[in-house]
Coordinates of C-alpha atoms in Angstrom, one line a residue:
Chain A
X1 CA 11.6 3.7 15.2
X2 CA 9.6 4.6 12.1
X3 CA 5.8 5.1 12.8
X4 CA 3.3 6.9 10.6
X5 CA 0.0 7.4 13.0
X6 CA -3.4 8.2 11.5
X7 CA -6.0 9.8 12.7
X8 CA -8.9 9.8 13.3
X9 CA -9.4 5.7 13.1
X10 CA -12.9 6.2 11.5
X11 CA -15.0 9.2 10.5
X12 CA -18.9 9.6 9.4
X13 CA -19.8 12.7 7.3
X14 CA -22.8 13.8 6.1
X15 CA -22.8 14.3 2.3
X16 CA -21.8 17.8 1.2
X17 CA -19.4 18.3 4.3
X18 CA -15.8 19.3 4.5
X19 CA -13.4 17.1 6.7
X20 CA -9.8 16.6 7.5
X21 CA -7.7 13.7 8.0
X22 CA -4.4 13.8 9.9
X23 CA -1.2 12.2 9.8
X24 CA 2.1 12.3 12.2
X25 CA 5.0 10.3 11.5
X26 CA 8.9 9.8 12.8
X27 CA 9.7 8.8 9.8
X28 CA 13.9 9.7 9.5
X29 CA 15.6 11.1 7.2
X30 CA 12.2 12.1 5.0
X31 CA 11.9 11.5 1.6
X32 CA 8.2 12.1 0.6
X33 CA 4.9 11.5 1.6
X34 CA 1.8 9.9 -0.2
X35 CA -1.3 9.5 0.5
X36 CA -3.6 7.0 -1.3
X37 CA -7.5 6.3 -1.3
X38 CA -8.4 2.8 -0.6
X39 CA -11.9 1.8 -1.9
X40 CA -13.4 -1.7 0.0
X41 CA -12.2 -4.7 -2.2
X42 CA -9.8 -2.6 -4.6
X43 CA -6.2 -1.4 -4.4
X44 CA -4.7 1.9 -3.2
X45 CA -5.1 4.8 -5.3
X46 CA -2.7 7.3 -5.3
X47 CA -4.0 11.3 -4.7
X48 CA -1.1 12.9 -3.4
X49 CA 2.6 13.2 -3.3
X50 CA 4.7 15.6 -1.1
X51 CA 8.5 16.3 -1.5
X52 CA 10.4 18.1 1.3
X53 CA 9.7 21.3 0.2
X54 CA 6.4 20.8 -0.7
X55 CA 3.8 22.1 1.8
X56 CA 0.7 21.7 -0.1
X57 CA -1.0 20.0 -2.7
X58 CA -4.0 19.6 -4.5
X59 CA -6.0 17.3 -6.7
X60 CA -9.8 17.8 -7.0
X61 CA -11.1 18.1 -4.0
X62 CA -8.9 16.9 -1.9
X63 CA -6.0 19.2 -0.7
X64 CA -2.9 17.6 1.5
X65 CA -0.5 19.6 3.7
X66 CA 2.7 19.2 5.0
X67 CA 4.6 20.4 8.3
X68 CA 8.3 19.2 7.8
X69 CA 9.3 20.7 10.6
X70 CA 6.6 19.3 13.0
X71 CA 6.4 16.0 10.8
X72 CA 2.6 16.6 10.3
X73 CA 0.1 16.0 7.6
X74 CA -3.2 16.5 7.0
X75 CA -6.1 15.2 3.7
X76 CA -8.7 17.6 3.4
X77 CA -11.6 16.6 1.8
X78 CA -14.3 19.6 0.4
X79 CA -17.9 19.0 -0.4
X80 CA -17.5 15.3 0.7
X81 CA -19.7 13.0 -2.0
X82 CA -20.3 9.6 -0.8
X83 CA -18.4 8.1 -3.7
X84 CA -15.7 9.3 -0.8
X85 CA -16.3 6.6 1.0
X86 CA -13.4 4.9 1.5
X87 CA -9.7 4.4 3.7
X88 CA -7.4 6.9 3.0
X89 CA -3.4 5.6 3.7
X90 CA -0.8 7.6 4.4
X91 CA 2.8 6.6 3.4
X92 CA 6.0 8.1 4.5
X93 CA 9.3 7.1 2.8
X94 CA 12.7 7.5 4.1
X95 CA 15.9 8.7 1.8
X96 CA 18.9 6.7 1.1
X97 CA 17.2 3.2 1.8
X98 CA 13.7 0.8 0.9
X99 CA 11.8 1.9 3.5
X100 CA 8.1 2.8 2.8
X101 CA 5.8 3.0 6.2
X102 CA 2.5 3.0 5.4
X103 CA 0.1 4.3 8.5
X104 CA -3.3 2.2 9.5
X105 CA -5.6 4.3 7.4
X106 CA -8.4 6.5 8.4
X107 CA -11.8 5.1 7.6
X108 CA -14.5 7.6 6.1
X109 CA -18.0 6.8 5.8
X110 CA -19.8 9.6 3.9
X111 CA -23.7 9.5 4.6
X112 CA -26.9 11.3 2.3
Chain B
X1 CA -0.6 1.4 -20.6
X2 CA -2.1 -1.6 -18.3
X3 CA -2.1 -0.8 -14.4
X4 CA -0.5 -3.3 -12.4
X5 CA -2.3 -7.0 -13.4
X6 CA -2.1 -9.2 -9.9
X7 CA -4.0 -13.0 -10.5
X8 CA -5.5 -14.7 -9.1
X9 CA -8.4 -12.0 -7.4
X10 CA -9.9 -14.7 -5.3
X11 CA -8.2 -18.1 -4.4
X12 CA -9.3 -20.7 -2.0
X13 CA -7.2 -23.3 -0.5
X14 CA -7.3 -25.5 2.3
X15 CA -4.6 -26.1 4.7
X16 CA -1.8 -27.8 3.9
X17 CA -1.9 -26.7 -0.1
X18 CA 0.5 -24.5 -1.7
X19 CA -0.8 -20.8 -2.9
X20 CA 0.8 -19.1 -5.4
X21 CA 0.2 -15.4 -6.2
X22 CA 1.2 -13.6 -9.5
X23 CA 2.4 -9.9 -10.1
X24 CA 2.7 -8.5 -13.3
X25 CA 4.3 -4.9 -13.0
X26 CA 3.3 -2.3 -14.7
X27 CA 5.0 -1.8 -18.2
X28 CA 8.6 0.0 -17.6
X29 CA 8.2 -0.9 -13.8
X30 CA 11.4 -3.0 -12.5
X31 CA 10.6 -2.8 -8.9
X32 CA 7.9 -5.1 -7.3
X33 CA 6.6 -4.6 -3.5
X34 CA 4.4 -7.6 -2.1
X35 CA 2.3 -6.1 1.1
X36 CA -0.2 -7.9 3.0
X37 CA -3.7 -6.7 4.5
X38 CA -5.6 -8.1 6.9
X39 CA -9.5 -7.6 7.3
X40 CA -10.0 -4.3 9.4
X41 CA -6.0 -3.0 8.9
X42 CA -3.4 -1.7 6.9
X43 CA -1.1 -2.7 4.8
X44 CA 2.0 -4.6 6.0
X45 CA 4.8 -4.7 4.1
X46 CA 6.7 -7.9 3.2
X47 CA 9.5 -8.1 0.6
X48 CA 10.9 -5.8 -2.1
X49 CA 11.9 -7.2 -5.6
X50 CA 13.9 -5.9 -8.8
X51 CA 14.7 -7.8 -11.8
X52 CA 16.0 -11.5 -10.6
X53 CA 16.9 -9.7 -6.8
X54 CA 15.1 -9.7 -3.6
X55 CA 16.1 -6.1 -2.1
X56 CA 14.4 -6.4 1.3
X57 CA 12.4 -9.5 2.5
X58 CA 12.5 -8.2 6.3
X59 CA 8.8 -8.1 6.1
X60 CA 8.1 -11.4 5.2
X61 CA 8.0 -14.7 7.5
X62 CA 10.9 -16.5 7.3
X63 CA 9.2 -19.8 6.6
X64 CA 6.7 -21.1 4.3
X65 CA 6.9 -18.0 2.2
X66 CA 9.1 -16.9 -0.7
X67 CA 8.8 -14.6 -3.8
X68 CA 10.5 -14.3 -7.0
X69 CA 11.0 -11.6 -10.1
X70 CA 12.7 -13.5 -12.4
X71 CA 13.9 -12.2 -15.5
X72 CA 11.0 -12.9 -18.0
X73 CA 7.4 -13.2 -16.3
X74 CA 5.6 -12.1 -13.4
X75 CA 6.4 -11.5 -9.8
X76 CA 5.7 -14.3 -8.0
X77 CA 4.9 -14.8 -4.4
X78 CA 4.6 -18.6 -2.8
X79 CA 2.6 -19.6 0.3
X80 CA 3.4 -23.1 1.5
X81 CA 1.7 -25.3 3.4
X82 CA -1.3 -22.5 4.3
X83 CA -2.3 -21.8 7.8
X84 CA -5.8 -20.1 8.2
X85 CA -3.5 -17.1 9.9
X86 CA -2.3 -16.9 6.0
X87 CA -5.9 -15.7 4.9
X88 CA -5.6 -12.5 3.5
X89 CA -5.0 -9.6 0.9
X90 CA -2.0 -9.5 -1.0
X91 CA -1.3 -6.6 -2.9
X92 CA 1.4 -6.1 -5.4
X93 CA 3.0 -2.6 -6.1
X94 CA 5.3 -1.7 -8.7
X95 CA 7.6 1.7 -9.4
X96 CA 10.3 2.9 -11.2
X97 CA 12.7 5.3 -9.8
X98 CA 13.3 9.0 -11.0
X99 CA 16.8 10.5 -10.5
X100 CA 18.2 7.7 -8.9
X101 CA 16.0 7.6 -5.9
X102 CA 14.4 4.4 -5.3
X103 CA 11.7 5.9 -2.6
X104 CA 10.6 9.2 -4.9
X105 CA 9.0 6.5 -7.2
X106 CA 5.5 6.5 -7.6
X107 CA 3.7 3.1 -6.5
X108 CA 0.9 1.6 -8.4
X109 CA -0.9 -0.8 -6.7
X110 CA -3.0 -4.1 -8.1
X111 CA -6.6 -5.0 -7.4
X112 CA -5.2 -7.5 -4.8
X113 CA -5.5 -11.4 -4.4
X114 CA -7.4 -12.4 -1.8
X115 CA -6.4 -15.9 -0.4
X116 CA -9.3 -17.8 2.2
X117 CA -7.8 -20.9 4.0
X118 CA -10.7 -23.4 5.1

């Protein structure tokens, strides 16, 4: 079965701190992996996007990696600013079909 | 270039009434995804759309609900007869596919429609 499990569930961070998110998922045969920033009351954001052969990436501060081989990714998040705040979704999408399995989310709170 | 435009944000209805949701794509986009968030949780996906098609609708219940991409106008997606287990956000996404992949496509989400049933 395709799964794409999140964790932790919820996180508080002081402002200024680093943290990292993780992300597992069974998700067969691969295709990419996203994940997006969810602010309260708005719609996903996209940060990142990871091909096969992609093992990291970065945009600003936030830096995803990508195991293929143990079907692990992690978000890490540097100098955490409370405009960080937020759910951050990540979405795994299979080859050769629609499928697009988006995980629960992990819920940062980012505190002065 | 406009994002994807998703109306109306907030819409109250008791139960009974009919609630319908619009999707407009964004410009170039001809693939529409309807997903469905309840408070507290992620997104759940419901049904898949190209031009005049439905793709995949495994997500979606098979009564009371139905969506639409007709060939001019937005995506639409049709709640009838609410239930207060219908209250919700709905968020539209839209892509368009590079190299022939339908799932290496980028997906822009809306703002969301949030739907209350009294």
């Amino acid at each position: 079965k395709n799964q794409v499990e999140q964790s932790p569930q919820s996180l508080i961070i002081l402002e200024g701190k680093n943290c990292t998110l993780q992300c597992n998922y069974t998700v067969s045969p691969f295709s990419n992996l996203r994940w997006y920033k969810q602010d309260t009351g708005r719609g996903p954001v996209s940060l990142t996007i990871m091909t096969f052969s992609e093992n990291t990436k970065s945009n600003g501060r936030y830096t995803a990696t990508l195991d293929a081989d143990t079907k692990q990714s992690s978000l890490h998040i540097t100098a955490s600013q409370l405009s960080d705040s937020a759910s951050y979704i990540c979405v795994v999408s299979a080859t050769g079909g629609f499928k697009t399995i988006f995980g629960a989310g992990t819920r940062l709170f980012v505190k002065a | 270039n406009a994002g994807v435009m998703q109306n109306p944000r907030h819409l109250v209805r008791r139960r009974g009434q009919e609630a319908r949701l619009r999707c407009s794509p964004m410009k170039g986009h001809s693939h529409v995804y309807w997903y469905r968030q309840l408070p507290e949780e992620g997104l759940k996906f419901m049904v898949y759309l190209q031009k005049e098609n439905i793709i995949d609708e495994s997500g979606m219940p098979k009564e009371r609900f139905s969506a639409e991409f007709p060939k001019e106008g937005p995506s639409i997606l049709r709640i009838q007869q609410v239930v207060r287990g219908d209250s919700a956000a709905y968020f539209c996404a839209s892509s368009t596919t590079l190299g022939g992949e339908i799932n290496t496509g980028e997906l822009f989400f809306g703002e969301g429609s949030r739907l209350t049933v009294l």
